[in-house]
PDB file of C-alpha atoms in Angstrom:
ATOM      1  CA  MET A   1      92.251 154.186  58.203  1.00 62.00           C
ATOM      2  CA  LYS A   2      92.714 154.940  62.028  1.00 61.00           C
ATOM      3  CA  LYS A   3      91.169 151.582  62.723  1.00 64.00           C
ATOM      4  CA  ILE A   4      93.510 149.816  60.464  1.00 68.00           C
ATOM      5  CA  LEU A   5      96.625 151.441  61.814  1.00 58.00           C
ATOM      6  CA  TYR A   6      95.523 150.637  65.403  1.00 60.00           C
ATOM      7  CA  SER A   7      94.742 147.091  64.459  1.00 62.00           C
ATOM      8  CA  LEU A   8      98.252 146.668  62.776  1.00 60.00           C
ATOM      9  CA  ILE A   9      99.964 148.144  66.010  1.00 67.00           C
ATOM     10  CA  ALA A  10      98.003 145.843  68.396  1.00 62.00           C
ATOM     11  CA  VAL A  11      98.981 142.877  66.151  1.00 60.00           C
ATOM     12  CA  LEU A  12     102.530 143.842  66.056  1.00 59.00           C
ATOM     13  CA  ALA A  13     102.580 144.463  69.952  1.00 62.00           C
ATOM     14  CA  MET A  14     101.092 140.834  70.271  1.00 63.00           C
ATOM     15  CA  VAL A  15     103.711 139.233  68.158  1.00 59.00           C
ATOM     16  CA  MET A  16     106.697 141.219  69.768  1.00 59.00           C
ATOM     17  CA  SER A  17     105.506 140.225  73.228  1.00 59.00           C
ATOM     18  CA  SER A  18     104.698 136.738  72.724  1.00 55.00           C
ATOM     19  CA  CYS A  19     108.218 135.648  71.232  1.00 52.00           C
ATOM     20  CA  SER A  20     110.818 134.815  73.882  1.00 55.00           C
ATOM     21  CA  ASN A  21     114.247 133.148  74.045  1.00 53.00           C
ATOM     22  CA  ASP A  22     113.795 131.515  77.297  1.00 54.00           C
ATOM     23  CA  ASP A  23     114.924 127.929  77.745  1.00 53.00           C
ATOM     24  CA  ILE A  24     112.075 125.422  77.624  1.00 53.00           C
ATOM     25  CA  GLU A  25     112.484 123.296  80.874  1.00 51.00           C
ATOM     26  CA  VAL A  26     112.024 119.592  80.367  1.00 50.00           C
ATOM     27  CA  PHE A  27     111.465 117.272  83.299  1.00 54.00           C
ATOM     28  CA  LYS A  28     112.655 113.865  82.759  1.00 53.00           C
ATOM     29  CA  THR A  29     110.355 111.329  84.495  1.00 66.00           C
ATOM     30  CA  GLY A  30     111.193 107.797  85.814  1.00 71.00           C
ATOM     31  CA  GLY A  31     109.390 104.747  86.880  1.00 82.00           C
ATOM     32  CA  VAL A  32     109.330 103.049  90.069  1.00 88.00           C
ATOM     33  CA  THR A  33     108.620  99.146  90.499  1.00 91.00           C
ATOM     34  CA  VAL A  34     107.819  98.419  94.260  1.00 92.00           C
ATOM     35  CA  ASN A  35     107.872  94.811  95.572  1.00 94.00           C
ATOM     36  CA  VAL A  36     106.388  93.752  98.828  1.00 95.00           C
ATOM     37  CA  ASN A  37     107.091  90.780 100.853  1.00 93.00           C
ATOM     38  CA  THR A  38     103.580  89.644 101.900  1.00 91.00           C
ATOM     39  CA  GLN A  39     104.769  86.726 104.059  1.00 90.00           C
ATOM     40  CA  SER A  40     106.916  88.315 106.754  1.00 91.00           C
ATOM     41  CA  VAL A  41     103.865  89.774 108.712  1.00 90.00           C
ATOM     42  CA  TYR A  42     102.452  86.212 109.273  1.00 89.00           C
ATOM     43  CA  ASN A  43     105.927  84.949 110.122  1.00 90.00           C
ATOM     44  CA  GLU A  44     106.100  87.507 112.963  1.00 89.00           C
ATOM     45  CA  PHE A  45     103.074  86.191 114.637  1.00 85.00           C
ATOM     46  CA  GLY A  46     103.897  82.465 113.817  1.00 86.00           C
ATOM     47  CA  MET A  47     100.860  82.184 111.566  1.00 86.00           C
ATOM     48  CA  ASP A  48     102.506  81.793 108.151  1.00 82.00           C
ATOM     49  CA  ASP A  49     101.180  77.948 107.677  1.00 85.00           C
ATOM     50  CA  ILE A  50      97.829  78.920 109.125  1.00 85.00           C
ATOM     51  CA  ILE A  51      97.528  81.856 106.735  1.00 86.00           C
ATOM     52  CA  ARG A  52      98.216  79.815 103.599  1.00 86.00           C
ATOM     53  CA  ASP A  53      95.334  77.352 104.636  1.00 84.00           C
ATOM     54  CA  PHE A  54      93.131  80.506 105.359  1.00 83.00           C
ATOM     55  CA  ILE A  55      93.495  81.913 101.998  1.00 86.00           C
ATOM     56  CA  ARG A  56      93.851  78.912  99.764  1.00 82.00           C
ATOM     57  CA  ASP A  57      90.160  78.753  99.064  1.00 76.00           C
ATOM     58  CA  GLU A  58      89.881  82.020  96.561  1.00 75.00           C
ATOM     59  CA  ASN A  59      86.146  82.287  97.245  1.00 80.00           C
ATOM     60  CA  LYS A  60      86.693  83.404 100.812  1.00 90.00           C
ATOM     61  CA  TYR A  61      89.695  85.396 101.890  1.00 91.00           C
ATOM     62  CA  GLY A  62      92.986  86.839 100.279  1.00 92.00           C
ATOM     63  CA  ILE A  63      95.904  89.013 101.140  1.00 93.00           C
ATOM     64  CA  LYS A  64      95.552  92.497  99.941  1.00 94.00           C
ATOM     65  CA  VAL A  65      98.403  94.991  99.894  1.00 95.00           C
ATOM     66  CA  PHE A  66      97.498  98.743  99.768  1.00 95.00           C
ATOM     67  CA  SER A  67     100.222 101.211  98.287  1.00 95.00           C
ATOM     68  CA  PHE A  68      99.564 104.794  98.730  1.00 95.00           C
ATOM     69  CA  LEU A  69     102.300 107.189  97.142  1.00 95.00           C
ATOM     70  CA  TYR A  70     102.462 110.701  98.509  1.00 96.00           C
ATOM     71  CA  ASP A  71     104.613 113.594  97.119  1.00 94.00           C
ATOM     72  CA  ASN A  72     107.097 115.624  99.152  1.00 92.00           C
ATOM     73  CA  ASN A  73     104.547 117.577 100.856  1.00 94.00           C
ATOM     74  CA  GLY A  74     102.496 114.648 102.062  1.00 94.00           C
ATOM     75  CA  LYS A  75      99.616 114.928  99.404  1.00 96.00           C
ATOM     76  CA  LEU A  76      98.351 111.602  98.007  1.00 95.00           C
ATOM     77  CA  LEU A  77      99.479 111.189  94.413  1.00 94.00           C
ATOM     78  CA  ASP A  78      98.224 107.727  93.598  1.00 94.00           C
ATOM     79  CA  LYS A  79      96.893 104.558  95.331  1.00 95.00           C
ATOM     80  CA  LYS A  80      97.135 100.947  94.144  1.00 95.00           C
ATOM     81  CA  GLU A  81      96.136  97.798  95.540  1.00 94.00           C
ATOM     82  CA  THR A  82      96.519  94.197  94.846  1.00 94.00           C
ATOM     83  CA  LEU A  83      94.520  91.048  95.910  1.00 93.00           C
ATOM     84  CA  GLN A  84      96.415  87.574  95.909  1.00 91.00           C
ATOM     85  CA  PHE A  85      95.696  84.097  97.288  1.00 91.00           C
ATOM     86  CA  ASP A  86      99.125  83.149  98.127  1.00 90.00           C
ATOM     87  CA  CYS A  87     102.000  84.597 100.146  1.00 88.00           C
ATOM     88  CA  ASN A  88     104.181  85.524  97.052  1.00 90.00           C
ATOM     89  CA  THR A  89     105.534  88.921  96.546  1.00 92.00           C
ATOM     90  CA  ALA A  90     103.107  91.718  95.669  1.00 93.00           C
ATOM     91  CA  SER A  91     104.207  94.203  92.815  1.00 93.00           C
ATOM     92  CA  PHE A  92     103.287  97.867  92.032  1.00 91.00           C
ATOM     93  CA  THR A  93     104.528  99.972  89.161  1.00 91.00           C
ATOM     94  CA  TYR A  94     104.208 103.870  89.207  1.00 91.00           C
ATOM     95  CA  ASN A  95     105.131 105.393  85.854  1.00 88.00           C
ATOM     96  CA  GLY A  96     105.778 108.940  84.727  1.00 84.00           C
ATOM     97  CA  LEU A  97     107.030 110.324  88.197  1.00 86.00           C
ATOM     98  CA  SER A  98     108.940 113.590  88.313  1.00 88.00           C
ATOM     99  CA  GLN A  99     112.373 113.585  89.681  1.00 88.00           C
ATOM    100  CA  GLY A 100     112.225 114.238  93.469  1.00 90.00           C
ATOM    101  CA  ASP A 101     111.271 112.622  96.901  1.00 92.00           C
ATOM    102  CA  TYR A 102     108.326 110.584  97.559  1.00 94.00           C
ATOM    103  CA  THR A 103     106.829 108.647 100.557  1.00 94.00           C
ATOM    104  CA  LEU A 104     105.292 105.265 100.186  1.00 95.00           C
ATOM    105  CA  LEU A 105     102.862 103.750 102.702  1.00 95.00           C
ATOM    106  CA  LEU A 106     102.143  99.987 102.383  1.00 95.00           C
ATOM    107  CA  VAL A 107      99.695  98.405 104.266  1.00 94.00           C
ATOM    108  CA  GLU A 108      98.725  94.562 104.274  1.00 93.00           C
ATOM    109  CA  THR A 109      95.713  92.646 105.759  1.00 92.00           C
ATOM    110  CA  ILE A 110      93.372  89.709 104.859  1.00 90.00           C
ATOM    111  CA  VAL A 111      90.191  90.906 103.173  1.00 92.00           C
ATOM    112  CA  GLU A 112      86.956  89.126 101.866  1.00 91.00           C
ATOM    113  CA  ALA A 113      87.743  87.725  98.326  1.00 90.00           C
ATOM    114  CA  GLN A 114      84.314  88.780  96.627  1.00 90.00           C
ATOM    115  CA  SER A 115      84.288  92.349  97.930  1.00 91.00           C
ATOM    116  CA  GLY A 116      87.971  93.044  98.240  1.00 90.00           C
ATOM    117  CA  GLU A 117      87.216  94.904 101.557  1.00 92.00           C
ATOM    118  CA  SER A 118      88.384  93.952 104.954  1.00 90.00           C
ATOM    119  CA  PRO A 119      85.481  93.379 107.332  1.00 88.00           C
ATOM    120  CA  TYR A 120      87.630  94.705 110.252  1.00 87.00           C
ATOM    121  CA  TRP A 121      89.629  97.669 108.942  1.00 88.00           C
ATOM    122  CA  LYS A 122      88.958 100.706 106.785  1.00 91.00           C
ATOM    123  CA  PHE A 123      91.235 103.427 105.764  1.00 90.00           C
ATOM    124  CA  GLU A 124      90.400 107.154 106.676  1.00 93.00           C
ATOM    125  CA  ASN A 125      91.845 110.506 105.542  1.00 95.00           C
ATOM    126  CA  THR A 126      94.238 109.032 102.865  1.00 94.00           C
ATOM    127  CA  GLU A 127      94.659 112.251 101.019  1.00 96.00           C
ATOM    128  CA  SER A 128      97.000 113.423 103.429  1.00 95.00           C
ATOM    129  CA  LEU A 129      99.935 111.511 104.799  1.00 94.00           C
ATOM    130  CA  ALA A 130      99.945 113.373 108.133  1.00 93.00           C
ATOM    131  CA  GLU A 131      96.270 112.562 108.732  1.00 94.00           C
ATOM    132  CA  VAL A 132      96.051 108.858 107.085  1.00 93.00           C
ATOM    133  CA  ARG A 133      94.732 106.100 109.684  1.00 90.00           C
ATOM    134  CA  VAL A 134      93.452 102.798 109.839  1.00 89.00           C
ATOM    135  CA  ALA A 135      90.101 102.519 111.840  1.00 88.00           C
ATOM    136  CA  GLN A 136      88.606  99.342 113.228  1.00 85.00           C
ATOM    137  CA  LYS A 137      85.090  98.545 112.094  1.00 86.00           C
ATOM    138  CA  LEU A 138      84.121  95.827 114.605  1.00 80.00           C
ATOM    139  CA  ASP A 139      84.896  95.156 118.247  1.00 74.00           C
ATOM    140  CA  ASN A 140      85.874  91.677 117.749  1.00 72.00           C
ATOM    141  CA  VAL A 141      88.830  91.011 115.252  1.00 71.00           C
ATOM    142  CA  HIS A 142      89.450  87.540 114.135  1.00 75.00           C
ATOM    143  CA  PHE A 143      92.965  86.340 114.452  1.00 76.00           C
ATOM    144  CA  ALA A 144      93.963  86.110 110.666  1.00 80.00           C
ATOM    145  CA  PHE A 145      93.160  89.836 110.223  1.00 84.00           C
ATOM    146  CA  VAL A 146      96.448  91.352 111.488  1.00 86.00           C
ATOM    147  CA  LEU A 147      97.812  94.328 109.854  1.00 89.00           C
ATOM    148  CA  GLY A 148     101.148  94.894 108.528  1.00 91.00           C
ATOM    149  CA  ALA A 149     102.449  98.290 107.235  1.00 93.00           C
ATOM    150  CA  CYS A 150     105.708 100.183 106.509  1.00 94.00           C
ATOM    151  CA  THR A 151     106.500 103.752 105.465  1.00 92.00           C
ATOM    152  CA  GLU A 152     109.323 104.418 103.315  1.00 92.00           C
ATOM    153  CA  HIS A 153     111.078 107.464 101.482  1.00 93.00           C
ATOM    154  CA  ILE A 154     112.138 107.053  98.115  1.00 91.00           C
ATOM    155  CA  SER A 155     113.912 109.225  95.513  1.00 88.00           C
ATOM    156  CA  ILE A 156     113.189 109.248  92.038  1.00 86.00           C
ATOM    157  CA  ASP A 157     115.860 110.061  89.193  1.00 83.00           C
ATOM    158  CA  LYS A 158     115.826 109.944  85.378  1.00 79.00           C
ATOM    159  CA  LYS A 159     115.968 106.076  85.195  1.00 82.00           C
ATOM    160  CA  ASP A 160     113.553 103.311  86.292  1.00 85.00           C
ATOM    161  CA  GLN A 161     114.199 101.978  89.657  1.00 87.00           C
ATOM    162  CA  MET A 162     113.034  98.844  91.679  1.00 91.00           C
ATOM    163  CA  PHE A 163     112.556  98.994  95.590  1.00 91.00           C
ATOM    164  CA  SER A 164     111.817  95.977  97.750  1.00 92.00           C
ATOM    165  CA  PHE A 165     109.962  96.407 101.077  1.00 93.00           C
ATOM    166  CA  THR A 166     108.753  94.254 103.934  1.00 92.00           C
ATOM    167  CA  PRO A 167     105.771  95.289 106.124  1.00 93.00           C
ATOM    168  CA  LYS A 168     105.970  94.825 109.723  1.00 93.00           C
ATOM    169  CA  GLY A 169     103.081  93.854 112.103  1.00 89.00           C
ATOM    170  CA  ILE A 170     101.748  96.929 113.687  1.00 84.00           C
ATOM    171  CA  GLY A 171     100.171  95.150 116.600  1.00 65.00           C
ATOM    172  CA  SER A 172      97.947  92.374 117.577  1.00 59.00           C
ATOM    173  CA  MET A 173      94.593  92.136 119.231  1.00 58.00           C
ATOM    174  CA  ILE A 174      93.708  89.507 121.670  1.00 62.00           C
ATOM    175  CA  LYS A 175      90.221  88.396 122.849  1.00 61.00           C
ATOM    176  CA  PHE A 176      90.122  88.465 126.609  1.00 66.00           C
ATOM    177  CA  TYR A 177      87.802  86.441 128.845  1.00 70.00           C
ATOM    178  CA  ALA A 178      87.221  86.604 132.498  1.00 69.00           C
ATOM    179  CA  TYR A 179      84.983  84.256 134.441  1.00 72.00           C
ATOM    180  CA  ASP A 180      83.675  85.148 137.964  1.00 70.00           C
ATOM    181  CA  PHE A 181      85.756  88.288 137.722  1.00 68.00           C
ATOM    182  CA  ALA A 182      83.027  90.269 139.592  1.00 68.00           C
ATOM    183  CA  LYS A 183      83.739  88.198 142.554  1.00 69.00           C
ATOM    184  CA  SER A 184      87.313  89.176 142.714  1.00 68.00           C
ATOM    185  CA  ASN A 185      89.075  91.838 144.732  1.00 67.00           C
ATOM    186  CA  PHE A 186      90.788  93.125 141.602  1.00 63.00           C
ATOM    187  CA  VAL A 187      88.015  94.397 139.559  1.00 55.00           C
ATOM    188  CA  ASP A 188      89.853  97.687 138.808  1.00 55.00           C
ATOM    189  CA  VAL A 189      92.665  95.689 136.887  1.00 52.00           C
ATOM    190  CA  GLY A 190      89.870  94.214 134.526  1.00 46.00           C
TER     191      GLY A 190
END
């Protein structure tokens, strides 16, 4: 009898402690569409016509845009990429985002069409916004493989939103040749 009584008290205690009148918190989520202007980077370098010819053959090279979405603490939430063979606007959609602030990192460059990889650049430490970097793979970079990037802060509310961004060139590499420089009095400058 004691066992049955203890069992009934235990079940009653569990039922009483599990009931609550607390409000259930519902987080509404929104979606984000990001449009990226891919032509502007090449306009900055005066290469827009050259790039169109360069990527026209879809078997060799294309423009790839990488999109990294970070939360308010700088932790990577999602990564998307798109490969295209024209200078049209690239688009990404992120769905089911909680309300709040995010940081979007966009990087654009030319990649090999078959592998989808850049022969000249690689991304490192992308899990943290504070540590992300683009590293150079080779010493010699071909003129067409410029990098464009932008970082934008976005705020998400309950409804779907659309943003448009334009990456800017983050630099340029030059190939420098000096002939008979060893005979110069200005070797230190080289």
